[in-house]
Short mmCIF file of C-alpha atoms in Angstrom, two decimals:
data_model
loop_
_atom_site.label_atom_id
_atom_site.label_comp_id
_atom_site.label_asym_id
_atom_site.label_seq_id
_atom_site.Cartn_x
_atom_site.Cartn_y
_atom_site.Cartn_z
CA UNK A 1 50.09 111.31 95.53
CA UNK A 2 50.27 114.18 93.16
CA UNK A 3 51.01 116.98 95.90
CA UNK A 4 53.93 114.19 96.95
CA UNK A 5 55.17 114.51 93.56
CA UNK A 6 55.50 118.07 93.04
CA UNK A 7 57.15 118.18 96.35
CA UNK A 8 60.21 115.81 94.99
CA UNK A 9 62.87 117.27 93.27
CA UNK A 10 62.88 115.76 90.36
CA UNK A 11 59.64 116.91 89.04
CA UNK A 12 60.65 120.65 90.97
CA UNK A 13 63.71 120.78 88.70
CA UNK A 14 61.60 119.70 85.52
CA UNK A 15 59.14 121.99 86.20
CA UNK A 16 61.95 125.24 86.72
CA UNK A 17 63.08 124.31 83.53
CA UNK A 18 60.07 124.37 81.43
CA UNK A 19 59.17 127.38 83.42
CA UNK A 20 62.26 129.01 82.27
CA UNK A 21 62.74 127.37 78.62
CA UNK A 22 60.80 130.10 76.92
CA UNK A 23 62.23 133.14 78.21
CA UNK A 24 63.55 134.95 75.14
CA UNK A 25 67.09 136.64 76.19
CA UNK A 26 67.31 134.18 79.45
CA UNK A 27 69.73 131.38 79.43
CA UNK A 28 69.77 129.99 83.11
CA UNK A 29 71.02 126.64 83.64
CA UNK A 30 70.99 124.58 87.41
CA UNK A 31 71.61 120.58 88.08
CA UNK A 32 68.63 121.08 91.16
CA UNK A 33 66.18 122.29 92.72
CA UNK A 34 64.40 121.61 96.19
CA UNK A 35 61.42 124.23 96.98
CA UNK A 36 59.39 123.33 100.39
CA UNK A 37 57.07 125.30 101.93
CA UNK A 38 59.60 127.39 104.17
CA UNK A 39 63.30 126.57 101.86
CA UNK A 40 64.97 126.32 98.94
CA UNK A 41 67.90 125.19 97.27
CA UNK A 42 69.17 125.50 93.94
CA UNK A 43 72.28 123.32 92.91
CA UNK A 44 74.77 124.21 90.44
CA UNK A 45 73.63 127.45 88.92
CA UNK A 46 75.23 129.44 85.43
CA UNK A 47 73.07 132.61 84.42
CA UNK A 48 74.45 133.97 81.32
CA UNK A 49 73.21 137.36 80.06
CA UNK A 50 74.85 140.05 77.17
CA UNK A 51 78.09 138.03 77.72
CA UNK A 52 77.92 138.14 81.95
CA UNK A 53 78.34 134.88 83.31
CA UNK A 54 77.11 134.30 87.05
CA UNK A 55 77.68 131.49 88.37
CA UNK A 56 77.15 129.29 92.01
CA UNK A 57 77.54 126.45 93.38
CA UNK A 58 74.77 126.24 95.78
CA UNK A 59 72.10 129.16 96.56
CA UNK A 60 70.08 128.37 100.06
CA UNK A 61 67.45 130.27 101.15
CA UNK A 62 64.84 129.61 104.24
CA UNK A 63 61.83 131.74 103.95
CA UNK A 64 58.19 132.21 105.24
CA UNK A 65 55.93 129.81 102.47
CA UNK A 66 52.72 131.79 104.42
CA UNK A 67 53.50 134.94 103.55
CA UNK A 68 54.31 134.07 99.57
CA UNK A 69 50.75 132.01 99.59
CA UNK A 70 49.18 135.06 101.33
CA UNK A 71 50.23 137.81 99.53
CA UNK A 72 52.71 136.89 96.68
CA UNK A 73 55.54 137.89 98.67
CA UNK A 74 58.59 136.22 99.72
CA UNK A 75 60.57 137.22 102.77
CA UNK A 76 63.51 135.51 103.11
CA UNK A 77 65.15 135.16 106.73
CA UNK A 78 68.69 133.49 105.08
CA UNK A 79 70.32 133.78 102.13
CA UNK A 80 73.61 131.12 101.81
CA UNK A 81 75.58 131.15 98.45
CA UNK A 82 78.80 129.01 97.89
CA UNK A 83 81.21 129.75 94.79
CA UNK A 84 79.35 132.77 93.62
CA UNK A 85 81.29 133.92 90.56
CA UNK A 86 80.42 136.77 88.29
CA UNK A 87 82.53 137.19 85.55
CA UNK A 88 82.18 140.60 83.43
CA UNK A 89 84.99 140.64 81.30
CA UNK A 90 82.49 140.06 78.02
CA UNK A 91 79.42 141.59 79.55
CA UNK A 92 77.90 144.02 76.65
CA UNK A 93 78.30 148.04 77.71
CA UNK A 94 74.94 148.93 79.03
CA UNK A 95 73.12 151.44 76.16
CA UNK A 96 73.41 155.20 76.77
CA UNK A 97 70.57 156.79 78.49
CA UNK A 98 69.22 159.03 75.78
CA UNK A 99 66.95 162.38 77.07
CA UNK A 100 67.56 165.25 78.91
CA UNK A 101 68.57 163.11 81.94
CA UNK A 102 71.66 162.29 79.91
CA UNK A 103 72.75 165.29 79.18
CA UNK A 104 76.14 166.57 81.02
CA UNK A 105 75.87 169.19 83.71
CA UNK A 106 77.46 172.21 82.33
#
């Protein structure tokens, strides 16, 4: 029963969000969330960030589950995203680099 639970996505969208809740800097908001063993879904999305705002509809992925369990890695075969929206127009200026590396060519 329990691994029939965490399959559901109800308790996958409760569980992103306590995952995510504690992240200092990281405000990421989403309605849903289906994870199975070879897709995803995420429903509704708004990632906010130094005043960018990005923003989705629907993000779809299909992927191999094996080769996440095996070695921590995701390889994803499809990527679908409706309404993606990234709005800049308050995003923060990145900092300076500081160093020699910043230094003009002269």
């Amino acid at each position: 029963a329990g691994v029939f639970l965490a399959l559901t996505s109800v308790v996958q969208t409760w569980a992103a969000r306590k995952a995510i809740a504690g992240q200092p800097g990281l405000n990421l908001e989403f309605s849903r969330v289906e994870a199975g063993l070879s897709s995803a879904e995420i429903n509704d999305l708004r990632f906010t960030r130094d005043g960018a705002v990005i923003t989705a509809k629907r993000i779809a992925t299909r992927h191999r589950g094996w080769d996440f369990v095996s070695g921590r890695v995701v390889n994803v075969e499809s990527l679908a995203v409706e309404d993606l929206l990234i709005d800049l127009r308050n995003a923060a200026p990145s900092p300076k680099p500081t160093g020699q590396a910043a230094a003009a060519p002269q």
